[in-house]
Amino acid sequence: MSRKQNLDHLLQIQKIYETLINEIDVGVHAIDQKGRTIIYNDKMMEIESMKKEEVINKDFLDVFMFEEGQGSTLLNALHHRKEVKNKKQTYFNNKGKEITTINNTFPVYDGDTPIGAIEVAKDVTVIERLIRNNMTSNGNTRYTFDSIIGKSPAIQEVVENTKRATRTSSSVLIVGETGTGKELFAQSIHNGSERAPAPFISQNCAAMPDNLIESLLFGTKKGAFTGATDRPGLFEQAEGGTLLLDEINSLSPMLQAKLLRAIQEKSIRRIGDTVDRKINVRILSTINEDPIEAIANQRLRKDLYYRLSVVSLFIPPLRERKEDIVLLIDFFIKKYNHMFQVNVKGVSNEVLSLLTNYDWPGNIRELEHVIEGAINLMIDEEIIEVSHLPYNFRNKPQNVLPKETSIVSVHDFTDNDQQKPLRNLKDFLLEAEDYYINKALERHKYHITNAAKEMGLSRQSLQYRMKRLNKDE
């Protein structure tokens, strides 16, 4: 082989090496005997949020920082010839960003002479932060039944049913659209029960990947996986108290099965452990869709649903309790007056009409954001005008039902005998609602979803009304 052929061959090997080092899904960082970086692959750039030119040929300690008493595994391998496996390390880049990795680090020799060190790293920064945030949560609750705003019959009935649920430790499933205040009801149940002095732990099941949510719920045993330590899960942290699982339909079927077993057996097993641990925890859960539809679409196991819904609470959407809008507006104005140190006294009649006629797909949370946004746009004014409402809200079309879609009219209930006294209004309205629902169900062969759609209601809302009228589904 000629010298040129040999050089071409070496260049080809170098190209293969560079491609390999940049395509693998772990960070690779190598330093020479003086502690200067000589290899720094693309994955390491991503992990450490650095550019190659900021690191290559630079002294390692000029680029990275470590807390007092925390040394670098890479420098330790170079200077003390120590090889480490699966070592967790937290440090900071030159911009002060915190990074947490699991490292395999080892010295490199030329014969007996150390010529550098190499570190292979896996990024666990996000996972570590999420675990830390969940594990350090004190689980304090601030909501009680006094925090629930509303005098409408729809909300008052739910409040009364919720208060009854405080007397036992049965599981409760809270059903409601996004923004209806499901966690407020959950905290009220906890604070109104005998478990109030014990922890209240809340976890959004949609906020994390399956592998992380499993370790958070059930805990981990040291050595179960790379970087695992003995750590109690949320079930153990909530011992004697209440565990709220928000958006339960977001869990995978496998995790739902494991959760079902934990609830039935009243015991859990940490990941990587062989020991079952007894638990005494009340389970509350929430779902933001019709549970029956969630089961039909395989987002919720039927057996888990039956276990979680010993008590079912249906939180009505804001569009079904519009008489509470005035109270809620007043509450949010007072809240943001105090927060922003302003003196807004109310809303104009035009704004009140707009807010009352709007359908509120985001429910109470959306109403709060509208009031907060309006107050942010005010300077010295004391009354919220239409011009203060968020731009996108002002331009949303209002949902007005066409008059010709009525199924039943008030004339169907007019008494022909003018001499007879008028009936009680509440009884009249209940009878009208009963008749209306019967007609809608008959038209759709008792298919609740289709009937609810034609009536302009959610399936959940129709089920609530049927329950109130003592109808079987």
Coordinates of C-alpha atoms in Angstrom, one line a residue:
M1 CA 0.0 0.0 0.0
S2 CA 1.4 3.4 -1.1
R3 CA 1.8 6.3 1.3
K4 CA -1.1 8.1 -0.4
Q5 CA -3.3 5.0 -0.2
N6 CA -2.4 4.6 3.5
L7 CA -3.3 8.3 4.1
D8 CA -6.7 7.9 2.3
H9 CA -7.4 4.8 4.3
L10 CA -6.7 6.6 7.6
L11 CA -8.9 9.5 6.5
Q12 CA -11.7 7.0 5.7
I13 CA -11.3 5.4 9.2
Q14 CA -11.4 8.9 10.8
K15 CA -14.6 9.7 8.9
I16 CA -16.2 6.5 10.1
Y17 CA -15.1 7.2 13.6
E18 CA -16.5 10.8 13.5
T19 CA -19.8 9.5 12.1
L20 CA -20.1 6.8 14.8
I21 CA -19.2 9.1 17.6
N22 CA -21.8 11.7 16.6
E23 CA -24.6 9.2 15.9
I24 CA -24.6 7.3 19.1
D25 CA -27.3 8.3 21.6
V26 CA -24.9 9.0 24.5
G27 CA -22.6 11.9 25.3
V28 CA -18.9 11.4 24.8
H29 CA -16.3 13.7 26.3
A30 CA -12.6 13.0 26.2
I31 CA -9.7 15.1 27.7
D32 CA -5.9 14.8 27.2
Q33 CA -3.3 14.5 29.9
K34 CA -3.4 18.3 30.5
G35 CA -7.2 18.3 31.1
R36 CA -8.1 19.9 27.7
T37 CA -11.0 18.6 25.7
I38 CA -10.1 16.7 22.6
I39 CA -13.3 14.8 21.8
Y40 CA -16.8 16.3 22.3
N41 CA -19.7 14.7 20.3
D42 CA -23.0 16.1 19.2
K43 CA -25.0 14.3 21.9
M44 CA -22.8 15.9 24.6
M45 CA -23.3 19.3 23.0
E46 CA -27.1 18.7 23.3
I47 CA -26.9 17.5 26.9
E48 CA -24.7 20.4 28.1
S49 CA -26.2 23.1 25.8
M50 CA -22.8 24.0 24.6
K51 CA -21.2 24.6 21.2
K52 CA -18.0 22.6 20.2
E53 CA -15.9 25.7 19.9
E54 CA -16.8 26.6 23.5
V55 CA -15.3 23.3 24.7
I56 CA -12.7 21.8 22.3
N57 CA -9.1 22.6 23.2
K58 CA -10.3 24.4 26.4
D59 CA -9.2 23.5 29.9
F60 CA -12.1 21.5 31.4
L61 CA -12.3 23.6 34.6
D62 CA -12.4 26.8 32.5
V63 CA -15.7 25.6 31.0
F64 CA -17.6 23.6 33.7
M65 CA -18.3 24.4 37.3
F66 CA -18.9 22.1 40.3
E67 CA -20.4 22.8 43.7
E68 CA -18.0 22.9 46.7
G69 CA -17.0 19.4 47.6
Q70 CA -18.2 17.9 44.3
G71 CA -15.4 17.0 42.0
S72 CA -15.4 16.0 38.3
T73 CA -15.6 12.2 37.5
L74 CA -13.6 12.9 34.3
L75 CA -10.8 14.7 36.1
N76 CA -10.8 12.1 38.8
A77 CA -10.3 9.4 36.2
L78 CA -7.4 11.3 34.7
H79 CA -5.6 12.3 38.0
H80 CA -6.4 9.4 40.2
R81 CA -6.7 6.7 37.6
K82 CA -10.2 5.8 39.0
E83 CA -12.8 4.1 36.8
V84 CA -16.4 4.7 37.8
K85 CA -19.6 3.0 36.5
N86 CA -23.1 4.5 36.6
K87 CA -22.1 7.5 38.7
K88 CA -24.7 10.3 39.0
Q89 CA -23.1 13.8 38.7
T90 CA -24.6 17.3 38.8
Y91 CA -22.6 20.3 37.6
F92 CA -23.0 23.5 35.7
N93 CA -22.0 24.7 32.2
N94 CA -20.4 28.1 31.5
K95 CA -23.8 29.8 31.5
G96 CA -24.7 28.4 34.9
K97 CA -27.2 25.9 33.6
E98 CA -27.6 22.8 35.9
I99 CA -26.9 19.5 34.2
T100 CA -27.3 16.0 35.7
T101 CA -25.8 12.9 34.0
I102 CA -25.2 9.2 34.7
N103 CA -21.5 8.6 33.8
N104 CA -19.2 5.8 32.9
T105 CA -15.7 7.3 33.2
F106 CA -12.3 5.7 32.7
P107 CA -8.6 6.7 32.2
V108 CA -6.8 6.0 28.9
Y109 CA -3.3 4.6 28.9
D110 CA -0.4 4.4 26.5
G111 CA 1.3 1.4 28.1
D112 CA 1.5 2.4 31.7
T113 CA 1.3 6.1 31.0
P114 CA -2.0 7.9 31.4
I115 CA -2.7 10.0 28.3
G116 CA -6.2 11.2 29.0
A117 CA -9.7 10.1 30.2
I118 CA -13.1 9.4 28.5
E119 CA -16.6 9.9 29.8
V120 CA -19.7 8.4 28.4
A121 CA -22.8 10.2 29.8
K122 CA -26.6 9.8 29.8
D123 CA -28.7 12.8 30.4
V124 CA -31.1 12.7 33.3
T125 CA -31.4 16.4 34.0
V126 CA -35.1 16.7 33.3
I127 CA -36.0 13.4 35.1
E128 CA -34.0 14.4 38.1
R129 CA -35.7 17.9 38.3
L130 CA -39.2 16.4 38.0
I131 CA -38.5 13.8 40.7
R132 CA -37.0 16.5 43.0
N133 CA -40.0 18.8 42.5
N134 CA -42.5 16.0 43.2
M135 CA -40.6 14.5 46.2
T136 CA -40.1 17.9 47.9
S137 CA -43.8 18.9 47.6
N138 CA -45.2 19.3 51.1
G139 CA -48.7 18.4 49.8
N140 CA -50.4 21.3 51.6
T141 CA -54.0 22.1 50.7
R142 CA -55.6 25.4 50.8
Y143 CA -59.1 24.8 49.5
T144 CA -62.2 23.8 51.5
F145 CA -65.9 23.8 50.8
D146 CA -66.0 27.5 51.6
S147 CA -63.7 28.1 48.6
I148 CA -66.4 26.8 46.2
I149 CA -68.2 29.8 44.7
G150 CA -71.7 29.4 43.4
K151 CA -75.3 29.4 44.5
S152 CA -76.8 27.7 41.4
P153 CA -78.8 24.5 42.1
A154 CA -76.4 22.6 39.8
I155 CA -73.3 23.4 41.9
Q156 CA -75.0 23.3 45.3
E157 CA -76.2 19.7 44.6
V158 CA -72.6 18.6 43.8
V159 CA -71.3 20.4 46.9
E160 CA -73.8 18.5 49.1
N161 CA -72.9 15.2 47.5
T162 CA -69.2 16.0 47.9
K163 CA -69.7 16.7 51.6
R164 CA -71.3 13.3 52.1
A165 CA -68.2 11.7 50.6
T166 CA -66.0 13.1 53.4
R167 CA -67.5 10.6 55.9
T168 CA -65.7 7.5 54.5
S169 CA -62.5 6.5 52.8
S170 CA -64.1 5.2 49.6
S171 CA -62.5 6.1 46.3
V172 CA -64.0 9.1 44.5
L173 CA -63.9 9.8 40.8
I174 CA -64.4 13.5 39.9
V175 CA -65.7 14.0 36.4
G176 CA -65.6 17.4 34.8
E177 CA -64.4 19.4 31.8
T178 CA -61.1 21.2 31.9
G179 CA -61.2 24.3 34.1
T180 CA -64.3 23.3 36.2
G181 CA -62.3 23.1 39.5
K182 CA -61.9 19.4 40.0
E183 CA -58.9 19.7 42.3
L184 CA -60.7 22.3 44.4
F185 CA -63.4 19.6 45.1
A186 CA -60.7 17.0 45.8
Q187 CA -58.9 19.2 48.3
S188 CA -62.2 20.0 50.0
I189 CA -62.9 16.3 50.4
H190 CA -59.5 15.8 52.0
N191 CA -59.8 18.8 54.3
G192 CA -63.3 17.9 55.3
S193 CA -62.4 14.3 56.2
E194 CA -60.6 12.6 59.1
R195 CA -57.5 12.4 57.0
A196 CA -57.1 16.2 56.9
P197 CA -54.1 16.2 59.3
A198 CA -52.3 13.7 57.0
P199 CA -50.6 14.4 53.7
F200 CA -52.5 15.4 50.5
I201 CA -50.4 14.4 47.4
S202 CA -51.5 15.4 43.9
Q203 CA -50.1 14.1 40.7
N204 CA -51.0 14.9 37.1
C205 CA -50.8 11.6 35.2
A206 CA -50.5 13.4 31.9
A207 CA -47.5 15.4 32.8
M208 CA -44.8 12.7 32.7
P209 CA -43.7 9.7 30.6
D210 CA -44.8 6.2 31.8
N211 CA -41.4 5.1 33.1
L212 CA -41.1 8.2 35.3
I213 CA -44.7 8.2 36.6
E214 CA -44.4 4.6 37.6
S215 CA -41.3 5.3 39.7
L216 CA -43.0 8.4 41.2
L217 CA -46.1 6.4 42.2
F218 CA -44.5 3.3 43.5
G219 CA -41.0 4.3 44.4
T220 CA -37.6 2.7 43.6
K221 CA -35.2 0.3 45.1
K222 CA -31.5 1.0 44.8
G223 CA -29.9 -0.7 41.8
A224 CA -33.3 -1.2 40.0
F225 CA -31.9 0.8 37.1
T226 CA -29.1 3.1 36.4
G227 CA -28.9 5.8 39.0
A228 CA -31.8 4.4 41.0
T229 CA -31.8 5.0 44.8
D230 CA -34.0 3.9 47.7
R231 CA -36.8 6.4 47.2
P232 CA -40.4 6.2 48.5
G233 CA -43.2 6.8 45.9
L234 CA -46.3 9.0 46.2
F235 CA -48.3 6.1 47.7
E236 CA -45.9 5.9 50.6
Q237 CA -45.6 9.7 50.9
A238 CA -49.4 9.9 51.2
E239 CA -49.6 7.3 54.0
G240 CA -52.6 7.9 56.2
G241 CA -53.8 10.7 53.8
T242 CA -55.1 11.2 50.3
L243 CA -53.6 10.7 46.9
L244 CA -55.1 12.6 44.0
L245 CA -54.5 11.2 40.5
D246 CA -55.3 13.9 38.0
E247 CA -56.3 12.9 34.4
I248 CA -56.3 9.2 35.3
N249 CA -57.2 8.3 31.7
S250 CA -53.7 9.4 30.6
L251 CA -52.0 6.4 32.2
S252 CA -51.0 3.5 30.0
P253 CA -53.1 0.3 30.3
M254 CA -50.1 -1.4 31.9
L255 CA -49.9 1.2 34.6
Q256 CA -53.6 1.2 35.1
A257 CA -53.4 -2.5 35.8
K258 CA -50.6 -2.0 38.3
L259 CA -52.6 0.8 40.0
L260 CA -55.7 -1.4 40.1
R261 CA -53.7 -4.1 41.9
A262 CA -52.3 -1.6 44.4
I263 CA -55.8 -0.3 45.2
Q264 CA -57.3 -3.8 45.6
E265 CA -54.4 -5.3 47.6
K266 CA -53.8 -2.1 49.6
S267 CA -50.1 -2.7 49.0
I268 CA -47.4 -1.5 46.6
R269 CA -44.0 -2.8 45.5
R270 CA -41.2 -0.4 44.7
I271 CA -39.6 -0.8 41.3
G272 CA -36.8 -3.4 41.6
D273 CA -37.9 -4.5 45.0
T274 CA -39.2 -8.0 46.1
V275 CA -41.1 -6.7 49.2
D276 CA -44.7 -5.6 49.2
R277 CA -45.5 -2.6 51.5
K278 CA -48.9 -2.1 53.0
I279 CA -50.5 1.3 52.4
N280 CA -53.3 3.2 53.9
V281 CA -54.2 5.9 51.4
R282 CA -57.5 7.3 50.1
I283 CA -57.6 7.5 46.3
L284 CA -59.2 10.4 44.6
S285 CA -59.0 10.7 40.8
T286 CA -60.2 13.1 38.1
I287 CA -61.1 12.7 34.4
N288 CA -61.9 15.4 31.9
E289 CA -64.0 13.3 29.6
D290 CA -67.0 11.0 29.8
P291 CA -65.7 7.9 31.6
I292 CA -67.9 5.6 29.4
E293 CA -66.4 7.1 26.2
A294 CA -62.9 6.7 27.8
I295 CA -63.6 3.0 28.4
A296 CA -65.0 2.6 24.9
N297 CA -61.9 4.2 23.4
Q298 CA -59.6 2.1 25.6
R299 CA -58.3 5.1 27.5
L300 CA -59.6 3.7 30.8
R301 CA -59.8 0.1 32.0
K302 CA -63.4 -0.9 32.9
D303 CA -62.3 -2.7 36.1
L304 CA -60.2 0.3 37.2
Y305 CA -63.2 2.6 36.6
Y306 CA -65.4 0.5 38.8
R307 CA -62.8 0.5 41.5
L308 CA -62.2 4.3 41.3
S309 CA -65.9 5.4 41.0
V310 CA -67.3 4.0 44.3
V311 CA -68.5 7.6 44.5
S312 CA -68.8 9.6 41.3
L313 CA -69.1 13.4 41.2
F314 CA -70.0 15.3 38.1
I315 CA -68.9 18.9 38.1
P316 CA -71.2 21.0 35.9
P317 CA -69.5 23.2 33.3
L318 CA -69.9 26.9 33.6
R319 CA -72.3 27.2 30.7
E320 CA -74.8 25.1 32.9
R321 CA -74.5 27.4 35.9
K322 CA -74.4 30.8 34.3
E323 CA -76.2 32.4 37.3
D324 CA -72.8 32.0 39.1
I325 CA -70.9 34.1 36.6
V326 CA -71.6 37.4 38.5
L327 CA -70.3 35.9 41.7
L328 CA -67.2 34.5 40.0
I329 CA -66.5 37.9 38.3
D330 CA -66.7 39.7 41.6
F331 CA -64.4 37.1 43.3
F332 CA -61.7 37.4 40.5
I333 CA -61.9 41.2 40.5
K334 CA -61.2 41.2 44.2
K335 CA -58.4 38.7 43.9
Y336 CA -56.6 40.6 41.2
N337 CA -57.3 44.0 42.9
H338 CA -55.3 42.7 45.8
M339 CA -52.6 41.0 43.7
F340 CA -52.0 44.0 41.4
Q341 CA -52.8 46.7 43.9
V342 CA -55.6 48.3 41.8
N343 CA -59.2 49.3 42.5
V344 CA -61.4 47.9 39.8
K345 CA -65.0 48.0 40.9
G346 CA -66.9 45.9 38.4
V347 CA -67.8 45.4 34.7
S348 CA -70.0 47.3 32.4
N349 CA -73.4 46.1 31.4
E350 CA -72.1 45.3 27.9
V351 CA -69.3 43.2 29.3
L352 CA -71.6 41.4 31.7
S353 CA -73.9 40.6 28.7
L354 CA -70.9 39.3 26.7
L355 CA -69.6 37.2 29.6
T356 CA -73.1 35.8 30.4
N357 CA -73.9 34.8 26.8
Y358 CA -70.5 33.2 26.1
D359 CA -70.3 29.4 26.2
W360 CA -67.0 29.1 28.2
P361 CA -65.3 26.1 26.8
G362 CA -62.5 26.7 29.2
N363 CA -64.9 27.1 32.1
I364 CA -64.0 28.9 35.3
R365 CA -60.3 28.9 34.5
E366 CA -61.0 30.7 31.2
L367 CA -63.2 33.2 33.0
E368 CA -60.4 33.9 35.5
H369 CA -57.9 34.5 32.7
V370 CA -60.3 36.9 30.9
I371 CA -60.7 39.0 34.1
E372 CA -56.9 38.9 34.8
G373 CA -56.2 39.9 31.2
A374 CA -58.7 42.7 31.3
I375 CA -57.2 44.2 34.5
N376 CA -53.8 44.0 33.0
L377 CA -55.0 46.3 30.2
M378 CA -56.5 48.9 32.6
I379 CA -54.7 52.0 33.8
D380 CA -56.9 54.3 35.9
E381 CA -60.3 53.0 34.9
E382 CA -62.5 51.4 37.6
I383 CA -64.9 49.6 35.3
I384 CA -64.0 46.8 32.9
E385 CA -65.2 47.7 29.4
V386 CA -65.3 45.6 26.2
S387 CA -62.1 47.3 25.1
H388 CA -60.3 45.7 28.0
L389 CA -61.3 42.2 27.2
P390 CA -58.6 40.1 25.5
Y391 CA -58.6 40.5 21.7
N392 CA -59.0 36.8 20.9
F393 CA -62.0 36.7 23.4
R394 CA -63.8 39.6 21.8
N395 CA -63.5 38.0 18.4
K396 CA -64.9 34.6 19.3
P397 CA -68.3 34.0 17.9
Q398 CA -71.0 33.6 20.5
N399 CA -72.9 30.3 20.5
V400 CA -76.5 31.1 19.9
L401 CA -79.0 28.2 19.4
P402 CA -81.3 28.6 16.5
K403 CA -84.9 29.1 17.5
E404 CA -86.3 26.5 15.1
T405 CA -84.4 23.7 16.9
S406 CA -86.8 23.6 19.9
I407 CA -88.1 20.2 20.6
V408 CA -90.8 21.3 23.1
S409 CA -92.4 24.7 23.6
V410 CA -93.9 26.3 26.6
H411 CA -97.3 26.1 25.0
D412 CA -97.2 22.3 25.4
F413 CA -97.6 23.0 29.1
T414 CA -100.2 25.8 29.0
D415 CA -103.3 25.0 31.0
N416 CA -106.4 25.6 28.8
D417 CA -108.5 26.2 31.8
Q418 CA -107.8 29.9 32.7
Q419 CA -109.6 29.6 36.0
K420 CA -107.1 27.2 37.5
P421 CA -104.2 28.6 39.5
L422 CA -100.7 28.5 37.9
R423 CA -98.5 25.6 39.0
N424 CA -95.3 26.0 41.1
L425 CA -92.6 27.3 38.8
K426 CA -90.0 24.8 40.0
D427 CA -92.4 21.9 39.4
F428 CA -93.3 23.3 36.0
L429 CA -89.6 23.6 34.9
L430 CA -88.8 20.1 36.1
E431 CA -91.7 18.6 34.3
A432 CA -90.7 20.5 31.1
E433 CA -87.1 19.3 31.4
D434 CA -88.3 15.7 32.0
Y435 CA -90.5 15.9 28.9
Y436 CA -87.7 17.5 26.8
I437 CA -85.2 14.8 27.8
N438 CA -87.7 12.0 27.1
K439 CA -88.4 13.3 23.6
A440 CA -84.7 13.7 22.8
L441 CA -83.9 10.1 24.0
E442 CA -86.8 8.6 22.1
R443 CA -85.7 10.4 18.9
H444 CA -82.3 8.8 19.2
K445 CA -83.4 5.4 20.5
Y446 CA -81.9 6.2 23.9
H447 CA -78.4 6.8 22.5
I448 CA -77.2 9.3 25.2
T449 CA -74.3 10.8 23.2
N450 CA -76.5 11.5 20.1
A451 CA -79.3 12.9 22.2
A452 CA -77.0 15.1 24.2
K453 CA -75.4 16.5 21.0
E454 CA -78.8 17.5 19.5
M455 CA -79.8 19.1 22.8
G456 CA -76.6 21.1 22.9
L457 CA -75.3 19.4 26.0
S458 CA -72.3 17.2 26.8
R459 CA -73.0 13.6 27.5
Q460 CA -71.8 14.2 31.0
S461 CA -74.3 17.0 31.5
L462 CA -77.2 14.9 30.1
Q463 CA -76.3 12.1 32.5
Y464 CA -76.2 14.5 35.4
R465 CA -79.7 15.8 34.5
M466 CA -81.1 12.2 34.0
K467 CA -79.7 11.3 37.4
R468 CA -81.3 14.4 39.0
L469 CA -84.7 13.4 37.4
N470 CA -84.2 9.7 38.6
K471 CA -83.9 8.3 35.1
D472 CA -82.1 5.1 34.3
E473 CA -79.4 5.3 31.6

